[in-house]
PDB file of C-alpha atoms and ligand atoms in Angstrom:
ATOM      1  CA  MET D   1     105.586 277.286  84.665  1.00  0.00           C
ATOM      2  CA  GLU D   2     107.878 278.202  81.501  1.00  0.00           C
ATOM      3  CA  GLY D   3     108.317 275.890  78.775  1.00  0.00           C
ATOM      4  CA  ARG D   4     111.027 276.746  75.927  1.00  0.00           C
ATOM      5  CA  TYR D   5     109.257 276.131  72.499  1.00  0.00           C
ATOM      6  CA  HIS D   6     110.352 276.777  69.157  1.00  0.00           C
ATOM      7  CA  SER D   7     106.680 277.949  67.145  1.00  0.00           C
ATOM      8  CA  ILE D   8     103.193 277.443  66.980  1.00  0.00           C
ATOM      9  CA  GLU D   9     101.036 276.074  64.337  1.00  0.00           C
ATOM     10  CA  SER D  10      97.603 277.628  64.828  1.00  0.00           C
ATOM     11  CA  PHE D  11      95.871 275.196  61.935  1.00  0.00           C
ATOM     12  CA  GLY D  12      97.383 272.033  61.912  1.00  0.00           C
ATOM     13  CA  ASN D  13      95.392 269.379  60.067  1.00  0.00           C
ATOM     14  CA  VAL D  14      98.234 266.407  60.171  1.00  0.00           C
ATOM     15  CA  ASP D  15      99.171 265.973  63.551  1.00  0.00           C
ATOM     16  CA  GLY D  16      95.800 264.224  65.581  1.00  0.00           C
ATOM     17  CA  PRO D  17      91.935 264.423  65.027  1.00  0.00           C
ATOM     18  CA  GLY D  18      90.410 267.469  63.388  1.00  0.00           C
ATOM     19  CA  THR D  19      91.653 270.966  62.996  1.00  0.00           C
ATOM     20  CA  ARG D  20      94.482 271.475  65.888  1.00  0.00           C
ATOM     21  CA  MET D  21      96.998 273.931  67.242  1.00  0.00           C
ATOM     22  CA  VAL D  22     100.164 272.559  67.073  1.00  0.00           C
ATOM     23  CA  LEU D  23     103.300 273.973  70.268  1.00  0.00           C
ATOM     24  CA  PHE D  24     106.625 272.476  68.927  1.00  0.00           C
ATOM     25  CA  LEU D  25     108.722 272.672  71.840  1.00  0.00           C
ATOM     26  CA  GLN D  26     112.471 273.060  71.327  1.00  0.00           C
ATOM     27  CA  GLY D  27     115.141 270.259  72.650  1.00  0.00           C
ATOM     28  CA  CYS D  28     115.840 266.806  71.042  1.00  0.00           C
ATOM     29  CA  PRO D  29     117.872 263.859  72.013  1.00  0.00           C
ATOM     30  CA  LEU D  30     117.860 262.012  68.736  1.00  0.00           C
ATOM     31  CA  ARG D  31     119.303 263.563  65.363  1.00  0.00           C
ATOM     32  CA  CYS D  32     117.697 261.428  62.579  1.00  0.00           C
ATOM     33  CA  LEU D  33     118.712 261.809  59.246  1.00  0.00           C
ATOM     34  CA  TYR D  34     115.840 262.965  57.944  1.00  0.00           C
ATOM     35  CA  CYS D  35     114.956 265.651  60.479  1.00  0.00           C
ATOM     36  CA  HIS D  36     112.730 268.203  59.000  1.00  0.00           C
ATOM     37  CA  ASN D  37     113.161 270.440  62.634  1.00  0.00           C
ATOM     38  CA  ALA D  38     116.898 270.280  62.934  1.00  0.00           C
ATOM     39  CA  ASP D  39     116.181 274.105  64.582  1.00  0.00           C
ATOM     40  CA  THR D  40     114.339 272.246  67.780  1.00  0.00           C
ATOM     41  CA  TRP D  41     117.238 270.317  68.588  1.00  0.00           C
ATOM     42  CA  LEU D  42     119.183 272.733  71.356  1.00  0.00           C
ATOM     43  CA  MET D  43     117.027 273.771  74.021  1.00  0.00           C
ATOM     44  CA  LYS D  44     119.009 277.153  74.076  1.00  0.00           C
ATOM     45  CA  ASP D  45     117.885 278.007  71.090  1.00  0.00           C
ATOM     46  CA  GLY D  46     114.001 277.789  71.475  1.00  0.00           C
ATOM     47  CA  ASN D  47     112.111 281.028  73.483  1.00  0.00           C
ATOM     48  CA  THR D  48     109.874 280.604  76.452  1.00  0.00           C
ATOM     49  CA  ILE D  49     105.782 280.626  76.919  1.00  0.00           C
ATOM     50  CA  THR D  50     104.181 280.072  80.051  1.00  0.00           C
ATOM     51  CA  THR D  51     101.004 277.834  79.851  1.00  0.00           C
ATOM     52  CA  ASP D  52      99.032 279.933  80.528  1.00  0.00           C
ATOM     53  CA  GLU D  53     100.116 282.208  77.007  1.00  0.00           C
ATOM     54  CA  VAL D  54      99.699 279.000  75.392  1.00  0.00           C
ATOM     55  CA  ILE D  55      96.102 278.253  76.868  1.00  0.00           C
ATOM     56  CA  THR D  56      95.230 282.525  75.968  1.00  0.00           C
ATOM     57  CA  ARG D  57      96.507 281.491  72.474  1.00  0.00           C
ATOM     58  CA  PHE D  58      94.444 278.591  72.016  1.00  0.00           C
ATOM     59  CA  GLU D  59      91.340 280.154  72.566  1.00  0.00           C
ATOM     60  CA  LYS D  60      91.834 283.110  70.555  1.00  0.00           C
ATOM     61  CA  ASN D  61      90.764 280.370  67.817  1.00  0.00           C
ATOM     62  CA  ILE D  62      89.012 278.080  69.986  1.00  0.00           C
ATOM     63  CA  ALA D  63      86.019 278.014  67.579  1.00  0.00           C
ATOM     64  CA  PHE D  64      88.211 276.464  65.129  1.00  0.00           C
ATOM     65  CA  TYR D  65      89.501 273.467  67.498  1.00  0.00           C
ATOM     66  CA  ARG D  66      85.772 272.229  68.438  1.00  0.00           C
ATOM     67  CA  LYS D  67      86.428 268.747  66.644  1.00  0.00           C
ATOM     68  CA  GLY D  68      90.421 269.073  67.251  1.00  0.00           C
ATOM     69  CA  GLY D  69      92.595 270.151  69.972  1.00  0.00           C
ATOM     70  CA  ILE D  70      95.933 270.642  71.278  1.00  0.00           C
ATOM     71  CA  THR D  71      98.914 269.084  70.122  1.00  0.00           C
ATOM     72  CA  VAL D  72     102.429 269.111  71.644  1.00  0.00           C
ATOM     73  CA  SER D  73     104.963 268.349  69.376  1.00  0.00           C
ATOM     74  CA  GLY D  74     108.603 269.217  68.886  1.00  0.00           C
ATOM     75  CA  GLY D  75     111.753 268.432  68.661  1.00  0.00           C
ATOM     76  CA  GLU D  76     110.690 265.902  71.863  1.00  0.00           C
ATOM     77  CA  PRO D  77     107.969 267.361  73.758  1.00  0.00           C
ATOM     78  CA  LEU D  78     109.043 264.678  77.014  1.00  0.00           C
ATOM     79  CA  LEU D  79     112.112 266.470  77.686  1.00  0.00           C
ATOM     80  CA  GLN D  80     109.575 269.337  79.131  1.00  0.00           C
ATOM     81  CA  ILE D  81     107.224 266.748  81.239  1.00  0.00           C
ATOM     82  CA  ASP D  82     106.617 269.137  83.695  1.00  0.00           C
ATOM     83  CA  PHE D  83     105.444 271.814  81.356  1.00  0.00           C
ATOM     84  CA  ILE D  84     102.931 269.665  79.695  1.00  0.00           C
ATOM     85  CA  THR D  85     101.104 267.827  82.754  1.00  0.00           C
ATOM     86  CA  GLU D  86     100.612 271.412  83.731  1.00  0.00           C
ATOM     87  CA  LEU D  87      99.188 272.806  80.551  1.00  0.00           C
ATOM     88  CA  PHE D  88      97.254 269.187  79.522  1.00  0.00           C
ATOM     89  CA  THR D  89      95.705 269.419  83.113  1.00  0.00           C
ATOM     90  CA  LYS D  90      94.256 272.806  82.299  1.00  0.00           C
ATOM     91  CA  LEU D  91      93.605 272.333  79.095  1.00  0.00           C
ATOM     92  CA  GLN D  92      91.275 268.999  79.672  1.00  0.00           C
ATOM     93  CA  ALA D  93      89.830 270.826  82.758  1.00  0.00           C
ATOM     94  CA  LYS D  94      88.284 273.251  80.013  1.00  0.00           C
ATOM     95  CA  GLY D  95      87.349 270.177  77.872  1.00  0.00           C
ATOM     96  CA  VAL D  96      90.177 270.519  75.327  1.00  0.00           C
ATOM     97  CA  HIS D  97      91.421 267.352  73.492  1.00  0.00           C
ATOM     98  CA  THR D  98      95.041 266.682  74.459  1.00  0.00           C
ATOM     99  CA  CYS D  99      97.605 264.970  72.095  1.00  0.00           C
ATOM    100  CA  ILE D 100     101.417 264.649  72.435  1.00  0.00           C
ATOM    101  CA  ASP D 101     103.595 263.500  69.013  1.00  0.00           C
ATOM    102  CA  THR D 102     106.653 261.739  70.803  1.00  0.00           C
ATOM    103  CA  SER D 103     109.297 258.936  69.775  1.00  0.00           C
ATOM    104  CA  GLY D 104     109.897 258.261  73.549  1.00  0.00           C
ATOM    105  CA  ALA D 105     113.250 258.173  73.316  1.00  0.00           C
ATOM    106  CA  VAL D 106     113.634 260.180  76.737  1.00  0.00           C
ATOM    107  CA  PHE D 107     111.890 256.831  78.488  1.00  0.00           C
ATOM    108  CA  GLN D 108     114.219 255.458  81.077  1.00  0.00           C
ATOM    109  CA  PRO D 109     112.673 251.780  81.623  1.00  0.00           C
ATOM    110  CA  GLY D 110     113.042 250.972  85.640  1.00  0.00           C
ATOM    111  CA  ASN D 111     112.853 254.746  86.658  1.00  0.00           C
ATOM    112  CA  GLN D 112     110.520 254.760  88.829  1.00  0.00           C
ATOM    113  CA  HIS D 113     110.100 258.516  89.538  1.00  0.00           C
ATOM    114  CA  GLN D 114     110.003 259.026  85.623  1.00  0.00           C
ATOM    115  CA  GLU D 115     106.970 256.382  85.424  1.00  0.00           C
ATOM    116  CA  GLU D 116     105.477 257.954  87.981  1.00  0.00           C
ATOM    117  CA  LYS D 117     105.910 261.501  86.035  1.00  0.00           C
ATOM    118  CA  LEU D 118     104.190 260.085  82.666  1.00  0.00           C
ATOM    119  CA  LYS D 119     101.780 258.713  84.704  1.00  0.00           C
ATOM    120  CA  GLN D 120     100.310 261.851  85.856  1.00  0.00           C
ATOM    121  CA  LEU D 121     100.358 263.146  82.186  1.00  0.00           C
ATOM    122  CA  LEU D 122      98.830 260.293  80.791  1.00  0.00           C
ATOM    123  CA  ALA D 123      95.840 260.711  82.684  1.00  0.00           C
ATOM    124  CA  VAL D 124      95.399 263.730  81.054  1.00  0.00           C
ATOM    125  CA  THR D 125      96.622 262.867  77.657  1.00  0.00           C
ATOM    126  CA  ASP D 126      93.761 261.816  75.232  1.00  0.00           C
ATOM    127  CA  LEU D 127      96.237 260.191  72.235  1.00  0.00           C
ATOM    128  CA  LEU D 128      99.417 259.861  71.587  1.00  0.00           C
ATOM    129  CA  LEU D 129     101.554 259.692  68.464  1.00  0.00           C
ATOM    130  CA  ILE D 130     104.141 257.745  68.892  1.00  0.00           C
ATOM    131  CA  ASP D 131     106.999 257.437  65.936  1.00  0.00           C
ATOM    132  CA  ILE D 132     108.073 253.855  65.490  1.00  0.00           C
ATOM    133  CA  LYS D 133     111.774 255.159  63.638  1.00  0.00           C
ATOM    134  CA  HIS D 134     113.045 251.574  63.032  1.00  0.00           C
ATOM    135  CA  ILE D 135     111.690 247.987  64.923  1.00  0.00           C
ATOM    136  CA  ASP D 136     115.799 246.892  63.997  1.00  0.00           C
ATOM    137  CA  SER D 137     117.662 248.464  67.203  1.00  0.00           C
ATOM    138  CA  ALA D 138     120.801 248.494  64.738  1.00  0.00           C
ATOM    139  CA  LYS D 139     119.828 250.234  61.971  1.00  0.00           C
ATOM    140  CA  ASN D 140     117.305 252.716  64.447  1.00  0.00           C
ATOM    141  CA  LYS D 141     120.910 253.791  65.691  1.00  0.00           C
ATOM    142  CA  ILE D 142     122.035 254.852  62.143  1.00  0.00           C
ATOM    143  CA  LEU D 143     118.931 256.295  61.444  1.00  0.00           C
ATOM    144  CA  THR D 144     118.525 258.575  64.800  1.00  0.00           C
ATOM    145  CA  GLY D 145     121.806 257.929  67.087  1.00  0.00           C
ATOM    146  CA  GLN D 146     120.123 255.728  69.466  1.00  0.00           C
ATOM    147  CA  PRO D 147     119.269 252.086  69.274  1.00  0.00           C
ATOM    148  CA  ASN D 148     115.281 251.330  70.100  1.00  0.00           C
ATOM    149  CA  GLU D 149     115.166 249.100  73.112  1.00  0.00           C
ATOM    150  CA  HIS D 150     113.901 252.002  75.742  1.00  0.00           C
ATOM    151  CA  MET D 151     111.937 253.335  72.693  1.00  0.00           C
ATOM    152  CA  LEU D 152     110.181 250.253  72.150  1.00  0.00           C
ATOM    153  CA  SER D 153     109.814 250.082  75.887  1.00  0.00           C
ATOM    154  CA  PHE D 154     108.024 253.555  75.978  1.00  0.00           C
ATOM    155  CA  ILE D 155     105.682 252.050  73.808  1.00  0.00           C
ATOM    156  CA  ARG D 156     104.505 248.562  75.792  1.00  0.00           C
ATOM    157  CA  PHE D 157     104.376 251.326  78.776  1.00  0.00           C
ATOM    158  CA  VAL D 158     101.846 253.725  77.341  1.00  0.00           C
ATOM    159  CA  ASP D 159      99.997 250.640  76.230  1.00  0.00           C
ATOM    160  CA  MET D 160     100.139 249.259  79.758  1.00  0.00           C
ATOM    161  CA  GLN D 161      98.209 252.773  81.056  1.00  0.00           C
ATOM    162  CA  LYS D 162      95.573 252.570  78.044  1.00  0.00           C
ATOM    163  CA  VAL D 163      96.180 255.342  76.779  1.00  0.00           C
ATOM    164  CA  PRO D 164      95.409 255.344  72.877  1.00  0.00           C
ATOM    165  CA  PHE D 165      98.212 256.035  70.476  1.00  0.00           C
ATOM    166  CA  TRP D 166      98.616 256.191  66.864  1.00  0.00           C
ATOM    167  CA  ILE D 167     101.752 254.964  65.624  1.00  0.00           C
ATOM    168  CA  ARG D 168     103.658 256.636  62.567  1.00  0.00           C
ATOM    169  CA  HIS D 169     106.618 255.164  60.921  1.00  0.00           C
ATOM    170  CA  VAL D 170     109.015 257.311  58.520  1.00  0.00           C
ATOM    171  CA  LEU D 171     109.215 255.330  55.045  1.00  0.00           C
ATOM    172  CA  VAL D 172     113.332 255.933  54.234  1.00  0.00           C
ATOM    173  CA  PRO D 173     114.639 254.648  51.063  1.00  0.00           C
ATOM    174  CA  GLY D 174     117.486 252.421  51.668  1.00  0.00           C
ATOM    175  CA  TYR D 175     116.995 253.081  55.688  1.00  0.00           C
ATOM    176  CA  SER D 176     113.751 252.100  57.084  1.00  0.00           C
ATOM    177  CA  ASP D 177     112.309 250.325  53.876  1.00  0.00           C
ATOM    178  CA  ASP D 178     112.906 246.696  54.196  1.00  0.00           C
ATOM    179  CA  GLN D 179     110.536 244.076  53.592  1.00  0.00           C
ATOM    180  CA  ASP D 180     111.438 241.994  56.309  1.00  0.00           C
ATOM    181  CA  ASP D 181     111.547 244.728  59.095  1.00  0.00           C
ATOM    182  CA  LEU D 182     108.534 246.257  58.083  1.00  0.00           C
ATOM    183  CA  TYR D 183     106.730 242.838  58.649  1.00  0.00           C
ATOM    184  CA  GLN D 184     108.404 242.808  61.819  1.00  0.00           C
ATOM    185  CA  LEU D 185     107.027 246.405  63.001  1.00  0.00           C
ATOM    186  CA  GLY D 186     103.570 244.722  62.193  1.00  0.00           C
ATOM    187  CA  LYS D 187     104.861 241.988  64.638  1.00  0.00           C
ATOM    188  CA  PHE D 188     105.613 244.257  67.629  1.00  0.00           C
ATOM    189  CA  ILE D 189     102.468 246.420  66.636  1.00  0.00           C
ATOM    190  CA  GLY D 190     100.107 243.109  66.797  1.00  0.00           C
ATOM    191  CA  ASP D 191     101.432 242.829  70.366  1.00  0.00           C
ATOM    192  CA  LEU D 192      99.981 246.079  71.658  1.00  0.00           C
ATOM    193  CA  ASN D 193      95.878 246.636  72.652  1.00  0.00           C
ATOM    194  CA  TYR D 194      95.562 250.512  72.035  1.00  0.00           C
ATOM    195  CA  ALA D 195      97.438 251.498  69.036  1.00  0.00           C
ATOM    196  CA  LYS D 196      94.941 252.580  67.094  1.00  0.00           C
ATOM    197  CA  VAL D 197      95.997 254.072  63.580  1.00  0.00           C
ATOM    198  CA  LEU D 198      98.827 253.396  61.370  1.00  0.00           C
ATOM    199  CA  GLU D 199     100.291 255.998  59.410  1.00  0.00           C
ATOM    200  CA  VAL D 200     103.307 255.320  56.941  1.00  0.00           C
ATOM    201  CA  LEU D 201     104.676 258.653  56.370  1.00  0.00           C
ATOM    202  CA  PRO D 202     106.766 258.894  53.043  1.00  0.00           C
ATOM    203  CA  TYR D 203     110.667 260.558  53.491  1.00  0.00           C
ATOM    204  CA  HIS D 204     110.128 264.055  52.288  1.00  0.00           C
ATOM    205  CA  ARG D 205     113.606 266.340  51.867  1.00  0.00           C
ATOM    206  CA  MET D 206     111.275 269.358  53.427  1.00  0.00           C
ATOM    207  CA  GLY D 207     114.002 269.839  55.907  1.00  0.00           C
ATOM    208  CA  ALA D 208     117.228 270.243  53.602  1.00  0.00           C
ATOM    209  CA  ASN D 209     117.210 273.711  53.699  1.00  0.00           C
ATOM    210  CA  LYS D 210     117.734 273.855  58.007  1.00  0.00           C
ATOM    211  CA  TRP D 211     120.469 271.818  57.440  1.00  0.00           C
ATOM    212  CA  ASP D 212     122.223 274.665  55.305  1.00  0.00           C
ATOM    213  CA  MET D 213     121.097 276.874  57.191  1.00  0.00           C
ATOM    214  CA  MET D 214     122.646 275.893  59.799  1.00  0.00           C
ATOM    215  CA  GLY D 215     126.204 274.777  58.318  1.00  0.00           C
ATOM    216  CA  MET D 216     125.412 271.404  58.186  1.00  0.00           C
ATOM    217  CA  GLU D 217     125.740 268.686  55.525  1.00  0.00           C
ATOM    218  CA  TYR D 218     122.656 266.896  54.780  1.00  0.00           C
ATOM    219  CA  PRO D 219     122.665 263.119  54.825  1.00  0.00           C
ATOM    220  CA  LEU D 220     120.439 262.006  52.578  1.00  0.00           C
ATOM    221  CA  GLU D 221     121.206 263.870  49.864  1.00  0.00           C
ATOM    222  CA  THR D 222     121.075 260.893  47.515  1.00  0.00           C
ATOM    223  CA  VAL D 223     117.712 259.447  48.776  1.00  0.00           C
ATOM    224  CA  ILE D 224     115.116 259.885  46.903  1.00  0.00           C
ATOM    225  CA  GLU D 225     111.222 260.976  48.088  1.00  0.00           C
ATOM    226  CA  PRO D 226     109.542 256.983  48.307  1.00  0.00           C
ATOM    227  CA  SER D 227     106.409 256.728  45.637  1.00  0.00           C
ATOM    228  CA  LYS D 228     102.976 256.535  46.747  1.00  0.00           C
ATOM    229  CA  GLU D 229     102.590 252.589  45.456  1.00  0.00           C
ATOM    230  CA  SER D 230     105.815 251.428  47.966  1.00  0.00           C
ATOM    231  CA  VAL D 231     104.263 253.219  50.818  1.00  0.00           C
ATOM    232  CA  MET D 232     100.786 251.367  49.985  1.00  0.00           C
ATOM    233  CA  GLU D 233     103.447 248.019  50.119  1.00  0.00           C
ATOM    234  CA  ALA D 234     104.922 248.834  53.250  1.00  0.00           C
ATOM    235  CA  LYS D 235     101.889 249.399  54.635  1.00  0.00           C
ATOM    236  CA  GLN D 236     100.517 245.992  53.531  1.00  0.00           C
ATOM    237  CA  LEU D 237     103.711 244.291  54.493  1.00  0.00           C
ATOM    238  CA  ILE D 238     102.947 246.033  57.993  1.00  0.00           C
ATOM    239  CA  PHE D 239      99.213 245.287  58.239  1.00  0.00           C
ATOM    240  CA  LYS D 240     100.599 241.462  57.069  1.00  0.00           C
ATOM    241  CA  GLY D 241     102.426 241.548  60.763  1.00  0.00           C
ATOM    242  CA  ILE D 242      99.992 242.594  62.977  1.00  0.00           C
ATOM    243  CA  ALA D 243      97.450 240.064  61.450  1.00  0.00           C
ATOM    244  CA  GLU D 244      99.539 237.080  61.723  1.00  0.00           C
ATOM    245  CA  ARG D 245     100.448 238.572  65.300  1.00  0.00           C
ATOM    246  CA  GLN D 246      97.025 239.055  66.676  1.00  0.00           C
ATOM    247  CA  ALA D 247      96.179 235.507  64.893  1.00  0.00           C
ATOM    248  CA  GLU D 248      98.886 234.026  67.007  1.00  0.00           C
ATOM    249  CA  ARG D 249      97.600 235.916  70.145  1.00  0.00           C
ATOM    250  CA  ARG D 250      94.207 234.305  69.507  1.00  0.00           C
ATOM    251  CA  ALA D 251      95.170 231.084  69.129  1.00  0.00           C
ATOM    252  CA  ALA D 252      97.334 231.276  72.246  1.00  0.00           C
ATOM    253  CA  GLN D 253      94.394 232.411  74.359  1.00  0.00           C
ATOM    254  CA  LYS D 254      92.323 229.703  72.964  1.00  0.00           C
ATOM    255  CA  ASN D 255      94.694 226.798  74.095  1.00  0.00           C
TER     256      ASN D 255
HETATM  257  S1  LIG B 301     113.056 263.012  66.683  1.00  0.00           S
HETATM  258 FE1  LIG B 301     112.406 264.760  65.401  1.00  0.00          FE
HETATM  259  S2  LIG B 301     113.116 266.949  65.421  1.00  0.00           S
HETATM  260 FE2  LIG B 301     114.317 264.887  66.891  1.00  0.00          FE
HETATM  261  S3  LIG B 301     116.096 264.767  65.363  1.00  0.00           S
HETATM  262 FE3  LIG B 301     114.100 262.845  65.134  1.00  0.00          FE
HETATM  263  S4  LIG B 301     112.690 264.118  63.390  1.00  0.00           S
HETATM  264 FE4  LIG B 301     114.576 265.754  64.139  1.00  0.00          FE
END
């Protein structure tokens, strides 16, 4: 099967455990104001690659991936769910660790056909990296172009399938760093059973040049990258929410 892709990073170290091949698929329904991969947005801009070609590229450097594996990122990789399912089915049969980096923005709660496809994919997926862009739906719409209810439903769906995932949150000053929002984000995460790692990533301007090259005005021109201290503080607020929600759950179980 063929997929449309943007690029391949042979030795990625930030998209999942260990050293990984990272396949960036083309196409994304979101328009995040801080997007560092704006050139992945349109499906037509990508090139094609087959699952066997991906595997051949992977096996060329397989010695480096023993403690890592493969991550499929984007864009929004779940736009090409059949392609990933075929790829991961072949790779898992070879013992390769498989990971998807997604926002869940394509999830349609109640769409049974899609849920069946997702279950097939999750059956051959070892880990997900899930972006929660914003816990507040109205602010999520400002930041990404879409409200967040379906994205949060996606996370609950993955949690119910008992597949482990990491949560990622990009801290954008003035957009996603409100103290109560961070605390509420923690409360949401505290309700989940398979969230294993929390990463708070500082907003950075590294993708701004792509906006320029595409003839678009970069919307966060005046936003300054957050300090290490504010990232730490944000993480602490989220952990406070997680701890409190988990304590509430334990108390409810006792009663
Ligand atoms: S989900 Fe990722 S690729 Fe899509 S707009 Fe947001 S940052 Fe860009």
